[in-house]
Coordinates of C-alpha atoms in Angstrom, one line a residue:
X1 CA 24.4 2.9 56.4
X2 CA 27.5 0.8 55.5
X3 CA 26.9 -0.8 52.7
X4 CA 28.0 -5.1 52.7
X5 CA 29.6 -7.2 50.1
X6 CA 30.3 -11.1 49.9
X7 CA 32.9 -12.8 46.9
X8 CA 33.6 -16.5 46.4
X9 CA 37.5 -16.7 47.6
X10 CA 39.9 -20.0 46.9
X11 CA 40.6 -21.5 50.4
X12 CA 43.9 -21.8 49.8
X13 CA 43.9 -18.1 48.7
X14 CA 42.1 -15.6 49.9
X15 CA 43.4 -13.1 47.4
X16 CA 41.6 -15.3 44.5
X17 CA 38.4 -14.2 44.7
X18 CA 35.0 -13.9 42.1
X19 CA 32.0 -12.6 42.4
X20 CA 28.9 -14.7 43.7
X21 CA 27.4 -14.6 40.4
X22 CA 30.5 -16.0 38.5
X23 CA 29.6 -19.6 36.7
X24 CA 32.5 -21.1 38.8
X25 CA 32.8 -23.9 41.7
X26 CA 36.6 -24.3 42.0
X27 CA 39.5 -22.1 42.5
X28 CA 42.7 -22.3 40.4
X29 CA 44.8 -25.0 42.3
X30 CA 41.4 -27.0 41.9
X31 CA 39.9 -26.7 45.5
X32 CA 36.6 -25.9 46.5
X33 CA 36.2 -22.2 47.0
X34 CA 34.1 -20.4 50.5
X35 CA 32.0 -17.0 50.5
X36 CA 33.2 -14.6 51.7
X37 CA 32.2 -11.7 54.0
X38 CA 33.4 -7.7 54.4
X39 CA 33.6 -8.1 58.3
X40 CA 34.4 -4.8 58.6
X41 CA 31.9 -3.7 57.3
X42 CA 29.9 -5.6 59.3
X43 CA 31.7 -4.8 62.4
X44 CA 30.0 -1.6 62.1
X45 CA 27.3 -2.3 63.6
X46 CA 27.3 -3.7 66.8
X47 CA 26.2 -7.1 68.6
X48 CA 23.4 -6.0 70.3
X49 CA 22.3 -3.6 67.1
X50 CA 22.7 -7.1 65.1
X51 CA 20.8 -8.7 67.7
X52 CA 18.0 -6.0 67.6
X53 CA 17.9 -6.4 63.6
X54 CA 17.4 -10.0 63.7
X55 CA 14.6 -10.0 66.6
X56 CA 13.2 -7.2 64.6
X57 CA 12.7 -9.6 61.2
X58 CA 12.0 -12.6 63.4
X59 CA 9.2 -14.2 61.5
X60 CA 7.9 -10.8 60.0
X61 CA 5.7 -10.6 56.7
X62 CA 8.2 -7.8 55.4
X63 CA 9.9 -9.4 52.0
X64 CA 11.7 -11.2 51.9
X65 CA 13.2 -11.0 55.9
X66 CA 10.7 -13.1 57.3
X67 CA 12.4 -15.8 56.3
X68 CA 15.2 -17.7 58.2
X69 CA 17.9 -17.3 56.1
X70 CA 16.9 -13.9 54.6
X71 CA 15.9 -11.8 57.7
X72 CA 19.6 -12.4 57.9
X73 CA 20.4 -11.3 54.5
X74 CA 23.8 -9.0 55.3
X75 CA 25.2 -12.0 56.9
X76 CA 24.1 -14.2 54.0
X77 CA 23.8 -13.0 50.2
X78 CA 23.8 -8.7 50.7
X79 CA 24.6 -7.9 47.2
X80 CA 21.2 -9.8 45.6
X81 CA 17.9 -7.7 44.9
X82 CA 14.8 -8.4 46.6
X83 CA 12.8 -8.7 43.3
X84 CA 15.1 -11.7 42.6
X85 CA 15.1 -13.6 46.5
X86 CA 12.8 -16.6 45.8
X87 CA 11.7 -18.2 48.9
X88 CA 9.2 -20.1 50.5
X89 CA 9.5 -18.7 54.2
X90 CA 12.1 -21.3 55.3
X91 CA 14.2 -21.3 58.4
X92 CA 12.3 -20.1 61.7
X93 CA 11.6 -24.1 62.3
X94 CA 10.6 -25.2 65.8
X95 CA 13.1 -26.5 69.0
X96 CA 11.8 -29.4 70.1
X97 CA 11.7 -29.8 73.8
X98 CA 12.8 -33.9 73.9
X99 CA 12.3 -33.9 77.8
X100 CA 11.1 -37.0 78.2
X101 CA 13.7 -38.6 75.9
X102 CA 16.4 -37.1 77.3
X103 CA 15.1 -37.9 80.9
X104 CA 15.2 -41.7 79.5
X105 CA 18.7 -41.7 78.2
X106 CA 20.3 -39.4 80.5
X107 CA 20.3 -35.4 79.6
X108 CA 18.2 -33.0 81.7
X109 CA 18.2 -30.1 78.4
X110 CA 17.9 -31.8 75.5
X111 CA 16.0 -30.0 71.9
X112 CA 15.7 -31.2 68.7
X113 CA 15.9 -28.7 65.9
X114 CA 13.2 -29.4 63.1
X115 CA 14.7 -28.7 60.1
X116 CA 12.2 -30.7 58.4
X117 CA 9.1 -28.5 59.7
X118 CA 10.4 -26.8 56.0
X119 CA 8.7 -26.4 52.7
X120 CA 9.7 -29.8 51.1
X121 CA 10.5 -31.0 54.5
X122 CA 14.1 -30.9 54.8
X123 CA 17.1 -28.8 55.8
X124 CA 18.1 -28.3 52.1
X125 CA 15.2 -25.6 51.8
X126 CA 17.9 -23.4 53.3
X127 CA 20.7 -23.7 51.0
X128 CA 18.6 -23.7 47.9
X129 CA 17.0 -20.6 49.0
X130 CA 19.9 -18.8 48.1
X131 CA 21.7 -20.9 45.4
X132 CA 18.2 -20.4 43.4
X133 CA 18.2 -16.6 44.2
X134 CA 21.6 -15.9 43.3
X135 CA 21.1 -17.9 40.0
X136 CA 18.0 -15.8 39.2
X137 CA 20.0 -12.7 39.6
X138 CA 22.8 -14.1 37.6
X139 CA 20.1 -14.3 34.7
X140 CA 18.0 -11.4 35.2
X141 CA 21.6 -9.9 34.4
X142 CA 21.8 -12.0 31.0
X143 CA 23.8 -14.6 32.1
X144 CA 23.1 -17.7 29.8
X145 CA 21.5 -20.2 32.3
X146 CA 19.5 -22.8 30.7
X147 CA 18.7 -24.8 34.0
X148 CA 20.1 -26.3 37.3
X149 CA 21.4 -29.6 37.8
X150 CA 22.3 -31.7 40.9
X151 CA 22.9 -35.3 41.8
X152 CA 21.1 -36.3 45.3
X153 CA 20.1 -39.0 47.4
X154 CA 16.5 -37.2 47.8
X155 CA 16.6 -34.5 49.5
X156 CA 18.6 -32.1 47.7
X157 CA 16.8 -32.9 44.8
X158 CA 13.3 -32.2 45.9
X159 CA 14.7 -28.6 47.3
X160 CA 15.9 -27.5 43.9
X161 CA 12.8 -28.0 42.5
X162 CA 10.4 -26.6 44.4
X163 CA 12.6 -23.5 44.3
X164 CA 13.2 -24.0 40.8
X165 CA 9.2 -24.3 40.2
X166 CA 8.7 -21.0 42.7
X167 CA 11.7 -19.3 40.5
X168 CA 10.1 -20.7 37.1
X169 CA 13.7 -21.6 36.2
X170 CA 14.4 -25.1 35.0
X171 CA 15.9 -28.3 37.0
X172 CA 17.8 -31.4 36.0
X173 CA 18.2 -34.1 39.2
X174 CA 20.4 -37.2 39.2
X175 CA 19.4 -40.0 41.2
X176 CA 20.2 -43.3 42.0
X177 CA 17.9 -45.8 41.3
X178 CA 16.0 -47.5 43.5
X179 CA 17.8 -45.7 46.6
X180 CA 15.3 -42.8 47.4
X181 CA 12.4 -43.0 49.4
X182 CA 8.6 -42.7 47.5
X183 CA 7.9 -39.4 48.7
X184 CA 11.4 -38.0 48.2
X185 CA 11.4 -39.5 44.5
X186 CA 7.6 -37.9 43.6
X187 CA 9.0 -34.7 45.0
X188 CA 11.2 -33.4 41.7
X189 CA 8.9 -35.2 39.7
X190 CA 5.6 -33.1 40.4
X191 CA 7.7 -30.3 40.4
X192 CA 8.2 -30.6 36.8
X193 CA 12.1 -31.1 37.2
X194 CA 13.8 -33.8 34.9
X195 CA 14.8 -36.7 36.5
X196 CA 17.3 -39.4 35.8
X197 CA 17.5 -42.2 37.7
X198 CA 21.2 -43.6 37.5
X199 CA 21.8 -47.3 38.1
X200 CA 24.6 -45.9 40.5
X201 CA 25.1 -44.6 44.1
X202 CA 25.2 -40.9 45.1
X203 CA 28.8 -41.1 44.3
X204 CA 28.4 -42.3 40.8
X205 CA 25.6 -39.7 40.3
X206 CA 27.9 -37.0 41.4
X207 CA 30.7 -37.8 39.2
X208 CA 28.1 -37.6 36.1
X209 CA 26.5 -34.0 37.3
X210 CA 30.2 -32.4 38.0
X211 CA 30.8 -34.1 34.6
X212 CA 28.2 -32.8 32.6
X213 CA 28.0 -29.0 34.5
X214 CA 31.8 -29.0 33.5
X215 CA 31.4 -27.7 30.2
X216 CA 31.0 -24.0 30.5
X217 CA 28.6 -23.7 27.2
X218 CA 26.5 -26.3 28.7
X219 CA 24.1 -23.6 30.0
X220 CA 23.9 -26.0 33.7
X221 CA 24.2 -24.5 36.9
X222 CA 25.8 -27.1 39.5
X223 CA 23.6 -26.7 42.9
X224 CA 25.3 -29.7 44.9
X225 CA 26.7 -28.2 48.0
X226 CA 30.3 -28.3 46.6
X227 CA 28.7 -24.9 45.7
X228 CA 29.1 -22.9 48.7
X229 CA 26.4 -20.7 48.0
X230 CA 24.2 -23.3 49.3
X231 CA 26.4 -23.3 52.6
X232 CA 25.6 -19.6 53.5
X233 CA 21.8 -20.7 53.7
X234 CA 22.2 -23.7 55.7
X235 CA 25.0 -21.8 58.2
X236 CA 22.0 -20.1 59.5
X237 CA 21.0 -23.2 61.3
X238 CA 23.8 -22.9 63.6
X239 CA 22.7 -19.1 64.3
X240 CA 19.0 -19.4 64.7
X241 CA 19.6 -21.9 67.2
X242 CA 21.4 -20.0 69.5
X243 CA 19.1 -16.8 68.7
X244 CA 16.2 -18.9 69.9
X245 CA 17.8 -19.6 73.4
X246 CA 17.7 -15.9 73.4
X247 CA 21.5 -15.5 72.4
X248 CA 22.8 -18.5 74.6
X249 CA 25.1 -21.3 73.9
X250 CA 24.3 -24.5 74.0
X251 CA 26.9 -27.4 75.2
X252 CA 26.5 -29.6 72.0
X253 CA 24.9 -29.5 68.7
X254 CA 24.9 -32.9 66.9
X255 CA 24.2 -32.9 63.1
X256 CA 24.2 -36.2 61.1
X257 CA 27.0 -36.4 58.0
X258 CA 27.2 -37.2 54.5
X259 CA 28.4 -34.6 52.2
X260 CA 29.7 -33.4 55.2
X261 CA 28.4 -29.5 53.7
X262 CA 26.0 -29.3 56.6
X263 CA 28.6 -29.8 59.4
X264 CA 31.0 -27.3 57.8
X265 CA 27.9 -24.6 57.3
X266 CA 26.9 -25.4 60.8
X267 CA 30.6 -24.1 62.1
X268 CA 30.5 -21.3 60.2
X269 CA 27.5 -19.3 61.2
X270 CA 28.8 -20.2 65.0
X271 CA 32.2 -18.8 64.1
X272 CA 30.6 -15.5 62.5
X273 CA 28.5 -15.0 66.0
X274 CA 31.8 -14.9 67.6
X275 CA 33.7 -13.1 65.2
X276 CA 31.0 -10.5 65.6
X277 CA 30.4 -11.1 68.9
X278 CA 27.1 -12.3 69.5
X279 CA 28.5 -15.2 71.2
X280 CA 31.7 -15.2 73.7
X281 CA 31.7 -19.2 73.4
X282 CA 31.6 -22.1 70.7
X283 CA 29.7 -25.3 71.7
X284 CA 31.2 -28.9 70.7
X285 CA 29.8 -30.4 67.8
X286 CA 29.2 -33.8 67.3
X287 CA 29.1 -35.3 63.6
X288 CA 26.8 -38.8 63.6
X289 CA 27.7 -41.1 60.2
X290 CA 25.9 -44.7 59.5
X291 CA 28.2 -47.3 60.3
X292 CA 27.1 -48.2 56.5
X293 CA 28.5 -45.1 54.9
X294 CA 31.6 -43.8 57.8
X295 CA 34.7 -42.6 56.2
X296 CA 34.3 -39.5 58.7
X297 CA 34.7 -41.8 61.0
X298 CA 36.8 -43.5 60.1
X299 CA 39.3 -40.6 59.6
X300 CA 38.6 -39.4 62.9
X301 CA 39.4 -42.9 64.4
X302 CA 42.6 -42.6 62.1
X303 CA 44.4 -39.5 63.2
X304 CA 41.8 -37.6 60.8
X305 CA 43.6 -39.2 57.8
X306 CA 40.7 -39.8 55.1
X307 CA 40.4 -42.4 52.8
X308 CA 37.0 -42.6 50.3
X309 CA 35.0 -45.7 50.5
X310 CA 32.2 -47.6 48.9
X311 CA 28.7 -46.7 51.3
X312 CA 26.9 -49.8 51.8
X313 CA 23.0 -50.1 52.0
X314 CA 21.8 -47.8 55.0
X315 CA 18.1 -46.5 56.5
X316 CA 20.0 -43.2 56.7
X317 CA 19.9 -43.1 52.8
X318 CA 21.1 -39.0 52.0
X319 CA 24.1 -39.5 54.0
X320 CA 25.1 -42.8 51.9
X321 CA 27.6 -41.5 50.9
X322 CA 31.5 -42.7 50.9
X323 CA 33.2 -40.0 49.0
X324 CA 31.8 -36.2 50.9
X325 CA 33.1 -33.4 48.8
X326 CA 33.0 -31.2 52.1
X327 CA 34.8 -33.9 53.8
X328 CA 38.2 -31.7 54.3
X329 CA 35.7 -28.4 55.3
X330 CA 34.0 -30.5 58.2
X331 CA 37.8 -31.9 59.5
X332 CA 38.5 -27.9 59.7
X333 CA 35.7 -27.6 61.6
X334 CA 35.3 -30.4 64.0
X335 CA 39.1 -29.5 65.0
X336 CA 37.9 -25.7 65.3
X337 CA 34.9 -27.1 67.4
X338 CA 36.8 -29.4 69.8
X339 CA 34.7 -32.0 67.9
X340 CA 33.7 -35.3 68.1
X341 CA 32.9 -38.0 65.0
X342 CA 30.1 -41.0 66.3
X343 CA 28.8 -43.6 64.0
X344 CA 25.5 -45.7 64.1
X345 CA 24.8 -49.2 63.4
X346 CA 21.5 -50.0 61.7
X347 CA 19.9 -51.6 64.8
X348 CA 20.9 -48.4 66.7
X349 CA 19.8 -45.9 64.4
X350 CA 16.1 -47.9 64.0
X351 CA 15.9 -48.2 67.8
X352 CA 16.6 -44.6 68.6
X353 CA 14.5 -43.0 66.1
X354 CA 11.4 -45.4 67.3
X355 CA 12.4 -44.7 71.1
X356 CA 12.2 -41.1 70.5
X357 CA 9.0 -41.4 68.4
X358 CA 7.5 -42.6 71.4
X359 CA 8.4 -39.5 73.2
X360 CA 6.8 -36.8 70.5
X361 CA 8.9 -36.7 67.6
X362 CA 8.9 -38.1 64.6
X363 CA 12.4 -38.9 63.7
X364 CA 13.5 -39.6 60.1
X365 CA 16.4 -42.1 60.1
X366 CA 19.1 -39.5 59.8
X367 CA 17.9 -38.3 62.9
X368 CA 18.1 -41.7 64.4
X369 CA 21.8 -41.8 63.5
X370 CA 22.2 -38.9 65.4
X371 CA 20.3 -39.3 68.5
X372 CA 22.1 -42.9 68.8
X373 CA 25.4 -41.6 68.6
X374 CA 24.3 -38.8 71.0
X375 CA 23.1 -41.8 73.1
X376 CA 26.7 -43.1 73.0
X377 CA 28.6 -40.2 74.4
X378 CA 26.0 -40.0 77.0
X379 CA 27.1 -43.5 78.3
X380 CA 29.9 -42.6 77.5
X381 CA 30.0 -39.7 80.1
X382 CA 31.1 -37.2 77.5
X383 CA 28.1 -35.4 77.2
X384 CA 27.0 -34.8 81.2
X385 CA 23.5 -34.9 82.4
X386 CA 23.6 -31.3 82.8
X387 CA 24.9 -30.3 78.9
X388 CA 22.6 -28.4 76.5
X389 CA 22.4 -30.7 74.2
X390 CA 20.8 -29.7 70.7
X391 CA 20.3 -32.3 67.6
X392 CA 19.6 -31.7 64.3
X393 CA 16.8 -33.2 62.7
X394 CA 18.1 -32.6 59.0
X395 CA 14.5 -34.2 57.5
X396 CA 11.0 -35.0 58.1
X397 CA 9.7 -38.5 59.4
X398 CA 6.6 -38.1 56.7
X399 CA 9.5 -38.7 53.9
X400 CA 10.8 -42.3 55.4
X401 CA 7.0 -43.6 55.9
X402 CA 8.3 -47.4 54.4
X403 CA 11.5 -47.2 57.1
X404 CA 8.2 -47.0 59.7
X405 CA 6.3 -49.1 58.9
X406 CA 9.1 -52.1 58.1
X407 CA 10.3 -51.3 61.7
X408 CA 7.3 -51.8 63.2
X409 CA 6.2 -54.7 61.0
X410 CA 9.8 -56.1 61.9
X411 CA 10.9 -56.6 58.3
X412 CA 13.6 -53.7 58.5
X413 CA 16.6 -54.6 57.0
X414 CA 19.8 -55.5 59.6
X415 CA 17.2 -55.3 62.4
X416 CA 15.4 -56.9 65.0
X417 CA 12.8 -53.9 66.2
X418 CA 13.3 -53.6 70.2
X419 CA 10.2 -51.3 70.4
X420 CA 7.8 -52.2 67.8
X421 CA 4.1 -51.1 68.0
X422 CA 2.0 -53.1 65.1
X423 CA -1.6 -53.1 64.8
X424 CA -3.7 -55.1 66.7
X425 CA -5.9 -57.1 65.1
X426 CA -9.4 -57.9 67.0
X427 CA -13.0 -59.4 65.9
X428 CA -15.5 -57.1 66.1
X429 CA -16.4 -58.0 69.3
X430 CA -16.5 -56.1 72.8
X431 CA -15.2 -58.2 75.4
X432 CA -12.5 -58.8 73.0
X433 CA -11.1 -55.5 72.6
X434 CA -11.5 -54.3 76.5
X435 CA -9.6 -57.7 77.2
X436 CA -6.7 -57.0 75.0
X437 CA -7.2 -52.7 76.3
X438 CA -7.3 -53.8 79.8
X439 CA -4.1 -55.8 78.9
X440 CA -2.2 -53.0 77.4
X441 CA -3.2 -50.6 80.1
X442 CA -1.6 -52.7 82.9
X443 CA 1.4 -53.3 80.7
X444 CA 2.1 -49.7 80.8
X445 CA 1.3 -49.1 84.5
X446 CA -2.4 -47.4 84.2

């Protein structure tokens, strides 16, 4: 068997190159550096063996490739030992059949991908699968790691530690205060991480984690997604995807943006099925942004020329964000992908995530952002009626409870709730409540 090998590699030169478990984030000329994979090697074997391998481990109880990200370890992290892969069976989440909300805006195939059916109920799970792994290798080989730090707007944070609790290695998350959700702010904290809540944005919060991981006798590990060992996990959304339409590719995948990490991952699992070929075509990707936090977008509007901003309040708080360190990976990769850049207004984002709640899902408000602007190339006419359209649910709806219940109380911030479904309160009395049931049931046709 051909044996596989990965390196960290300076985009701007591919001949700079360190290993995976080098304490390093950026190359020489100060860029962000990619992994790297022998593709020769993996070349060896062929699609359909690769296809066998991965149908093989689909799900399987056989450590550690029953996971998501790790049943497609050669493609992912091949030089790490078993014994150190810490992992909570992430990946292998659910494609949402959303027939009856696409029937109502328009799209006769349309699936949401639940990356928030995870362990602590995001997409991050994926990345910090294998940023914790590779940092429990790096000290089960003596590297001097005291702990692992990142700056998040909630997600992120609950991710590391969980996997830090699984990999009893220590976690330091920045936040910024009062900008997190309840249930993504309890997460770190009964984990046991240390948590610092920043009177900043996620900006601010970054600056102080790049500043303080800097110093190299510091002992900190950066895990923000600048560290492209968390990319390598999260690619794998882009593969399982078409793996689960049995090796088919869809028209469209639409991910929401804010570090912009996930859009650039997403691209680059696709582009490995094709390099390998798996896959004989690439789908379109559209990028959603909060019309609150849009310099994406705005760059796309602008000839893709990028200028940082300062991210106003938004629902869709982890992608608040006006400064993406991935932001010149996902232009790469929307241009690769044909791609498209929508944004999302408060009111729309609110409205779509309740109008597909009514459908079946459960949509957090990232995934609002990017049903609207799914929504908006549909009446646009740029996604057709007949397009295999797939979007990304990057979080569960359980973690944005209050964003819920304001909407539905009509007390959301920027919006005036189009579908809201409150309580209703009746005496205890019969002929009350099958007068107000008899009501309802003609309103809806029955």
């Amino acid at each position: 068997m051909c044996s596989y090998n990965a390196w960290f590699a300076a985009q701007d030169d591919p001949n700079e190159r360190y290993p995976l478990t080098d304490v390093i984030y950026y190359s020489r000329s100060g860029g962000l550096l990619e992994v790297q994979h022998d593709m020769d090697a993996l070349r060896q074997r062929s699609a359909d063996e690769w296809k066998r391998l991965f149908e093989q481990r689909w799900m399987h109880t056989s450590w550690p490739y029953g996971s998501g990200v790790w049943g497609k370890k050669e493609w992912v992290c091949p030089g790490i030992d078993a014994s150190n892969v810490v992992s909570t069976f992430e990946g292998g989440t659910n494609l949402f059949f959303a027939e009856r909300f696409g029937r109502e805006i328009g799209i006769d195939d349309l699936w949401i991908k639940m990356c928030g059916n995870a362990h602590t109920g995001s997409f991050k799970d994926l990345g910090m699968t294998v940023l914790v792994s590779v940092v429990k290798q790096m000290i089960s080989d003596g590297a001097p790691i005291r702990a692992i730090a990142c700056a998040s707007t909630g997600d992120t944070s609950a991710a590391l530690a969980a996997y830090g609790a699984a990999a009893g290695i220590p976690t330091i998350v920045f936040l910024p205060k009062g900008k997190v959700s309840t249930a993504q702010l309890v997460q770190p904290i009964a984990h046991g991480a240390t948590v610092i809540s920043i009177d900043s944005d996620f900006d601010g919060c970054m600056q102080l984690v790049r500043a303080v991981t800097s110093d190299p006798n510091s002992g900190l590990y950066l895990a923000n997604s600048l560290n492209s060992l968390r990319i390598e996990g999260q690619k794998t959304v882009g593969i399982e995807i078409v793996q689960q339409f049995d090796w088919e590719v869809p028209d469209w995948i639409v991910i929401p943006g804010g570090n912009l990490g996930n859009t650039f991952a997403l691209g680059k699992g696709l582009l490995m099925l094709h390099e390998l070929g798996l896959i004989t075509k690439l789908p379109r990707i559209l990028c959603a942004q909060a019309e609150h936090a849009n310099p994406l977008y705005r760059a796309y509007r602008n000839d893709w020329r990028f200028e940082p901003i300062k991210a106003q309040p938004t629902a869709a708080s982890a992608i608040q964000i006006g400064d993406p360190v991935s932001i010149r990976r996902a232009i790469s990769t929307l241009k690769r992908f044909d791609g498209v850049v929508e944004q999302a207004s408060e009111q729309e984002l609110a409205d779509a995530a309740a109008r597909a709640d009514r459908t079946g899902a459960y949509a957090c408000p990232h995934t609002g952002v990017a049903l609207a602007a799914t929504i908006k190339l549909v009446n646009r006419g740029l996604i057709k009626k007949s397009d295999r359209v797939v979007v990304v649910s990057t979080a569960h709806g359980l973690k944005f409870s209050r964003f819920k219940v304001d909407y539905h109380e009509r007390t959301l911030r920027d919006v005036v709730s189009s579908y809201p479904n409150p309580p209703l309160e009746l005496p205890p009395d019969v002929d009350a409540v099958r007068r107000v049931l008899d009501e309802r049931m003609e309103s809806v046709g029955l």
